């Protein structure tokens, strides 16, 4: 089990989050990658997901998000940047072959910049538009942008097990991005549904999610 | 001038786009990076920005976007992945020092996954909500998500010239992302306005934009 209070690598996570964002916080991606390669890490738990962070935290993470990654004097923010760093150290996440490495990184960036933003628009509208009379119309108008990306992704994946043949950081991020897709929207693409199931049944994913949720369980407020 | 029809590196771009998306297409980021380090590239111009692409193009770029980057048998998609590859070859874009390298990549991913998605939501609503009675309310509700990111970025930049001290791929992407911010929204942060001006006055940026627009001018439809 990579969570180890004596580990060299430190990953920040929230000590607790409200149930509606459980399992969605991006330290999960970093925990998952470290579990895949069996590298131990210690948790640095912080509070206040929706609160302004103290200035010493903002010095490490300018947007006040988690995770921050620390290792031997190196400080990284943004889970995508952290995954590239972890991948550079282990070809089980990022192949050494130039072609396969290029594809893995292309898919990871596609997950972060071509697929996830279309879903984030829906999340913003679902939060900011809650109980507003315009919400349904706005979400109906934004949904096709996400559906188009999913259709393109489904066609690209086809009947392959992973996007680049073997599992890489590209799959890791894409699968976690797809976890946020509403079930009925994902159901239009059985191969994507199976792809997400395949990814989230990996023992490393299961251990990562369990560790993230264990921290929340230990620190839940009494009135939650 | 890096555009050279005999160059080893090939970058796809549109032969023409309608004026409202001029200067926004992401081959600009790749052209800019190559101009910064003086590496020649040849253009592969394709048509139909809003049309389904032929299957041979989708084999290289699953989402039908530009750019695709080809070099010595290597094919990459997603401008962020391409910039990492270019940066690996030249420390003027991606420092070799581990700390500075990590910061540059963290900032590049932050531009792609923490800042640009909040702006993309506004773009989706401006397009999909055009002439809809709900558009104003939806954009008012989504705008604070973008404004928060800009305020955090402005605080992080402070009075520095570039995000990591010296110019890197992190600045290149962040500045191009900020080019899409409505002027009155950016104006709330004079240091960000100055940062964008500083970036877009770099001769490499000016040459890249000129080359992108030159292709459009040569291929404009007669009725446009």
XYZ file of C-alpha atoms in Angstrom:
448
model
C 0.000 0.000 0.000
C 1.787 3.177 -1.190
C 0.373 5.465 1.521
C 3.318 5.617 3.924
C 3.945 8.457 6.356
C 7.704 8.038 5.898
C 7.662 8.234 2.089
C 9.809 10.753 0.198
C 6.953 11.795 -2.074
C 4.264 14.046 -0.590
C 0.845 14.533 -2.177
C -1.707 17.034 -0.899
C -5.344 16.031 -0.596
C -8.393 17.323 1.230
C -9.010 15.931 4.686
C -12.715 15.939 3.867
C -15.026 17.025 1.052
C -18.825 17.065 0.817
C -20.317 13.877 -0.668
C -21.236 15.482 -4.019
C -17.566 15.907 -4.947
C -16.299 12.685 -3.372
C -14.055 10.749 -5.720
C -13.752 13.730 -8.087
C -10.733 15.499 -6.579
C -7.632 15.235 -8.683
C -5.195 13.871 -6.129
C -6.934 10.629 -7.169
C -5.076 10.710 -10.498
C -1.723 11.048 -8.765
C -2.523 8.387 -6.159
C -3.587 6.064 -9.005
C -0.334 6.596 -10.932
C 1.785 5.967 -7.837
C -0.235 2.822 -7.065
C 0.313 1.566 -10.632
C 4.083 1.604 -10.133
C 4.126 0.824 -6.408
C 5.798 4.057 -5.329
C 4.987 5.053 -1.741
C 3.734 8.544 -0.916
C 2.680 10.398 2.188
C -0.495 12.428 2.353
C -0.515 16.084 3.321
C -4.156 16.663 4.174
C -5.548 20.182 4.003
C -9.017 21.560 4.721
C -11.466 23.906 3.100
C -12.127 22.780 -0.465
C -14.310 25.802 -1.171
C -12.362 28.277 0.969
C -9.513 30.597 0.053
C -6.241 28.856 0.869
C -3.480 30.343 3.046
C -0.742 32.198 1.187
C 1.870 29.532 1.896
C -0.307 26.998 0.073
C -0.932 29.406 -2.809
C 2.838 29.775 -3.191
C 2.896 26.081 -4.147
C -0.490 25.919 -5.909
C -1.496 29.314 -7.341
C -5.132 28.249 -7.897
C -5.570 26.784 -4.422
C -6.368 23.345 -5.815
C -5.098 19.906 -4.890
C -2.817 18.130 -5.470
C 0.610 19.606 -4.867
C 3.423 17.080 -5.311
C 6.723 17.344 -3.467
C 9.772 15.124 -3.858
C 13.385 15.845 -2.938
C 13.006 19.621 -3.139
C 10.929 19.531 -6.320
C 7.427 21.067 -6.109
C 4.871 20.491 -8.877
C 1.240 21.504 -9.302
C -1.465 20.425 -11.770
C -2.121 16.697 -11.847
C -1.222 16.549 -15.554
C 2.245 17.945 -14.865
C 2.699 15.591 -11.919
C 1.684 12.567 -14.004
C 4.231 13.470 -16.673
C 6.918 13.641 -13.979
C 5.900 10.282 -12.507
C 5.650 8.781 -15.995
C 9.188 9.890 -16.874
C 10.387 7.597 -14.123
C 8.505 4.452 -15.135
C 7.743 3.111 -18.587
C 4.666 1.287 -17.282
C 3.012 4.718 -17.350
C 4.929 6.473 -20.129
C 6.615 4.327 -22.791
C 10.221 5.070 -23.748
C 9.645 4.408 -27.463
C 9.241 7.825 -29.137
C 6.079 6.943 -31.080
C 4.274 5.344 -28.149
C 5.464 8.088 -25.760
C 4.164 10.752 -28.147
C 0.797 9.062 -28.408
C 0.500 8.661 -24.632
C 1.213 12.353 -24.038
C -1.084 13.405 -26.897
C -3.927 11.392 -25.355
C -3.245 12.776 -21.890
C -3.374 16.354 -23.166
C -6.485 15.514 -25.215
C -8.177 14.338 -22.022
C -7.218 17.555 -20.229
C -7.838 20.106 -22.977
C -10.253 18.601 -25.550
C -12.549 16.325 -23.529
C -12.598 17.545 -19.911
C -13.400 21.210 -20.743
C -16.628 20.189 -22.520
C -17.683 18.306 -19.393
C -16.613 21.130 -17.132
C -19.004 23.448 -18.945
C -21.828 21.094 -17.981
C -20.602 20.981 -14.380
C -20.421 24.792 -14.203
C -23.972 25.060 -15.536
C -25.219 22.388 -13.162
C -23.724 24.240 -10.188
C -24.195 27.878 -11.194
C -27.551 27.205 -12.813
C -29.079 25.204 -9.975
C -32.781 26.052 -9.610
C -32.533 28.719 -12.338
C -35.194 28.732 -15.037
C -32.530 28.994 -17.764
C -30.576 25.943 -16.634
C -32.286 23.330 -18.794
C -32.004 25.336 -22.001
C -28.359 26.242 -21.372
C -27.393 22.648 -20.605
C -29.269 21.386 -23.659
C -27.277 23.842 -25.773
C -23.914 22.929 -24.208
C -24.417 19.156 -24.161
C -23.756 18.573 -27.885
C -20.195 19.897 -27.462
C -19.497 17.121 -24.947
C -21.406 14.506 -26.946
C -19.353 15.275 -30.037
C -16.096 14.717 -28.161
C -17.363 11.448 -26.708
C -18.402 10.207 -30.155
C -14.971 11.082 -31.545
C -13.272 9.364 -28.638
C -15.441 6.256 -29.014
C -14.548 6.017 -32.688
C -10.835 6.423 -31.922
C -10.882 3.783 -29.190
C -12.829 1.308 -31.325
C -12.402 -2.185 -29.929
C -8.984 -1.585 -28.416
C -8.448 -2.155 -24.743
C -6.467 1.063 -24.172
C -6.021 4.149 -26.360
C -2.421 3.443 -27.305
C -2.487 -0.359 -27.133
C -0.941 -0.651 -23.646
C -2.150 1.297 -20.600
C -0.454 4.697 -20.143
C -0.954 8.023 -18.361
C -3.157 8.904 -21.343
C -5.658 6.214 -20.349
C -5.339 7.053 -16.673
C -6.380 10.670 -17.190
C -8.964 9.926 -19.896
C -10.678 7.316 -17.729
C -10.817 9.646 -14.751
C -12.220 12.383 -16.995
C -14.889 9.979 -18.293
C -15.894 9.092 -14.718
C -17.521 12.557 -14.607
C -19.714 11.882 -17.655
C -23.394 11.404 -16.748
C -24.205 7.673 -17.051
C -26.900 8.097 -19.692
C -24.554 10.165 -21.854
C -21.748 7.607 -21.619
C -24.219 4.765 -22.308
C -24.479 5.929 -25.930
C -21.012 4.433 -26.379
C -20.758 0.887 -25.001
C -17.037 0.739 -25.761
C -16.424 3.815 -23.599
C -18.525 2.359 -20.797
C -16.453 -0.823 -20.949
C -13.231 1.205 -21.111
C -14.105 3.087 -17.915
C -15.047 -0.179 -16.194
C -11.763 -1.741 -17.308
C -9.797 1.187 -15.926
C -11.633 1.486 -12.630
C -11.331 -2.256 -12.002
C -7.540 -2.023 -12.057
C -6.341 -2.820 -8.525
C -4.250 0.363 -8.516
C -7.326 2.502 -9.157
C -9.290 0.703 -6.463
C -6.516 1.217 -3.912
C -6.146 4.893 -4.867
C -9.860 5.609 -4.486
C -10.008 3.694 -1.214
C -7.119 5.741 0.197
C -8.707 9.023 -0.876
C -12.050 8.096 0.678
C -10.405 6.747 3.844
C -8.985 10.188 4.570
C -12.440 11.747 4.213
C -14.033 9.100 6.448
C -11.482 9.770 9.181
C -12.044 13.505 9.079
C -15.769 13.869 8.453
C -17.326 16.678 10.504
C -19.708 15.415 13.169
C -22.638 17.188 11.573
C -21.985 15.849 8.057
C 11.343 32.757 -41.539
C 10.611 29.180 -40.303
C 7.885 28.460 -42.888
C 9.854 26.453 -45.445
C 8.287 23.966 -47.840
C 11.386 21.749 -47.595
C 11.415 21.544 -43.773
C 11.430 18.209 -41.951
C 8.728 19.294 -39.498
C 5.150 19.442 -40.815
C 2.356 21.344 -39.028
C -1.273 21.217 -40.138
C -3.302 24.413 -40.278
C -6.527 25.522 -41.919
C -6.223 27.039 -45.362
C -8.922 29.506 -44.370
C -11.240 30.197 -41.397
C -14.069 32.699 -40.973
C -12.950 36.042 -39.477
C -14.531 35.404 -36.040
C -12.042 32.605 -35.286
C -9.028 34.180 -37.001
C -5.941 34.068 -34.815
C -7.592 31.592 -32.411
C -6.625 28.302 -34.040
C -4.036 26.381 -32.091
C -1.461 25.810 -34.803
C -0.526 29.362 -33.739
C 0.968 27.985 -30.499
C 3.138 25.520 -32.403
C 4.188 28.091 -35.021
C 5.116 30.464 -32.173
C 7.251 27.857 -30.418
C 9.093 26.966 -33.614
C 9.670 30.664 -34.343
C 11.102 31.157 -30.839
C 13.843 28.623 -31.531
C 14.204 29.252 -35.266
C 13.227 25.739 -36.374
C 11.756 25.626 -39.889
C 8.458 23.878 -40.568
C 6.287 23.283 -43.574
C 2.554 23.887 -43.532
C 0.044 21.213 -44.438
C -3.096 23.239 -45.079
C -6.473 21.547 -44.779
C -9.995 22.863 -45.281
C -13.291 22.743 -43.494
C -12.852 23.963 -39.922
C -16.466 23.140 -39.055
C -16.789 20.033 -41.242
C -16.165 16.393 -40.438
C -12.620 15.520 -41.448
C -11.693 12.608 -43.734
C -10.818 9.362 -41.979
C -7.124 9.607 -42.873
C -6.944 12.901 -40.983
C -8.868 11.483 -38.018
C -6.314 8.669 -37.835
C -3.734 11.338 -36.947
C -6.055 13.690 -35.017
C -9.014 11.833 -33.469
C -10.941 15.049 -32.750
C -10.482 16.507 -36.224
C -8.684 19.560 -34.852
C -5.482 21.286 -35.902
C -2.567 21.062 -35.501
C -1.060 17.681 -36.243
C 2.740 17.661 -35.992
C 4.916 15.288 -38.005
C 8.675 14.902 -37.803
C 10.819 11.976 -38.907
C 8.036 9.407 -38.607
C 6.705 10.810 -35.318
C 3.083 12.004 -35.315
C 1.713 14.085 -32.445
C -1.645 15.745 -31.816
C -2.799 18.334 -29.238
C -0.782 21.543 -29.188
C 0.187 20.975 -25.533
C 1.789 17.620 -26.379
C 3.535 19.122 -29.394
C 4.919 22.003 -27.309
C 6.340 19.575 -24.758
C 8.076 17.701 -27.582
C 9.496 20.912 -29.068
C 10.493 22.126 -25.623
C 12.420 18.920 -24.894
C 14.700 19.871 -27.750
C 15.474 23.448 -26.713
C 15.969 24.891 -23.252
C 14.859 28.340 -24.436
C 11.341 26.893 -24.204
C 11.724 24.250 -21.491
C 14.546 24.650 -18.961
C 16.780 21.664 -18.176
C 16.976 22.469 -14.458
C 14.468 20.180 -12.689
C 12.809 22.897 -10.608
C 12.399 25.350 -13.473
C 11.340 22.574 -15.846
C 8.699 21.416 -13.372
C 7.351 24.924 -12.955
C 7.203 25.484 -16.719
C 5.235 22.278 -17.271
C 2.977 22.980 -14.278
C 2.137 26.403 -15.714
C 1.533 25.000 -19.184
C -0.889 22.400 -17.825
C -2.533 25.056 -15.635
C -3.165 27.134 -18.751
C -4.695 24.133 -20.533
C -6.710 22.608 -17.703
C -7.371 25.288 -15.048
C -7.654 28.552 -16.994
C -8.689 27.765 -20.579
C -11.701 25.567 -19.638
C -13.324 28.435 -17.718
C -12.987 30.608 -20.829
C -14.194 27.831 -23.083
C -17.437 27.676 -21.115
C -18.006 31.345 -21.977
C -17.205 30.671 -25.637
C -19.623 27.715 -25.738
C -22.367 29.870 -24.233
C -21.627 32.750 -26.593
C -21.913 30.414 -29.601
C -24.652 28.014 -28.475
C -26.609 30.721 -26.710
C -26.559 33.284 -29.505
C -29.895 35.114 -29.689
C -31.358 32.915 -26.919
C -33.184 34.638 -24.094
C -31.253 32.639 -21.490
C -27.815 33.604 -22.779
C -27.240 36.653 -20.592
C -28.194 34.921 -17.365
C -26.122 31.824 -18.151
C -23.042 33.850 -19.039
C -23.430 35.992 -15.914
C -23.493 32.795 -13.863
C -20.461 31.256 -15.604
C -18.308 34.397 -15.721
C -17.238 34.316 -12.032
C -15.513 30.952 -12.614
C -13.269 32.602 -15.214
C -12.832 35.781 -13.167
C -11.665 33.768 -10.174
C -8.965 32.034 -12.217
C -7.794 35.349 -13.674
C -7.558 36.904 -10.199
C -5.527 33.914 -8.963
C -3.257 34.104 -11.996
C -2.778 37.867 -11.565
C -1.767 37.373 -7.944
C 0.674 34.596 -8.906
C 2.267 36.635 -11.685
C 2.598 39.731 -9.487
C 5.177 42.073 -10.966
C 7.234 39.373 -12.648
C 7.829 39.515 -16.369
C 7.113 35.813 -16.958
C 5.475 33.175 -14.744
C 8.670 31.264 -14.018
C 11.158 34.136 -14.243
C 12.334 33.400 -17.803
C 9.973 32.819 -20.763
C 8.919 29.158 -21.230
C 6.228 27.060 -22.918
C 4.163 27.819 -19.813
C 4.067 31.511 -20.723
C 3.554 30.756 -24.402
C 0.378 28.763 -23.757
C -0.895 30.990 -20.942
C -0.535 34.117 -23.064
C -2.347 32.532 -25.981
C -5.110 31.398 -23.615
C -5.404 34.943 -22.228
C -5.745 36.338 -25.756
C -9.273 34.867 -25.713
C -10.303 36.762 -22.569
C -12.745 39.611 -23.305
C -10.841 42.915 -23.052
C -12.978 44.359 -20.272
C -12.507 41.207 -18.163
C -8.732 41.240 -18.593
C -8.629 44.973 -17.844
C -9.425 44.223 -14.184
C -5.816 42.994 -13.943
C -3.319 45.492 -15.417
C -0.423 43.103 -14.839
C -2.139 40.426 -16.970
C -2.880 42.982 -19.696
C 0.802 43.965 -19.705
C 1.836 40.284 -19.669
C -0.237 39.549 -22.781
C 1.168 42.633 -24.502
C 4.707 41.558 -23.590
C 4.113 38.105 -25.045
C 2.384 39.185 -28.215
C 5.099 41.769 -28.941
C 7.746 39.054 -29.081
C 8.991 38.911 -32.684
C 8.404 35.141 -32.730
C 4.717 35.615 -31.888
C 4.327 38.322 -34.507
C 5.920 36.127 -37.177
C 3.767 33.130 -36.183
C 0.518 35.095 -36.359
C 1.541 36.678 -39.654
C 2.237 33.251 -41.168
C -1.093 31.860 -39.955
C -3.037 34.818 -41.353
C -1.063 34.782 -44.622
C -2.369 31.285 -45.352
C -5.943 32.442 -44.786
C -5.466 35.522 -46.996
C -4.137 33.356 -49.840
C -7.056 30.966 -49.645
C -10.045 33.168 -48.803
C -13.187 32.182 -50.727
C -14.237 34.761 -53.294
C -17.534 35.387 -51.525
C -15.986 35.889 -48.038
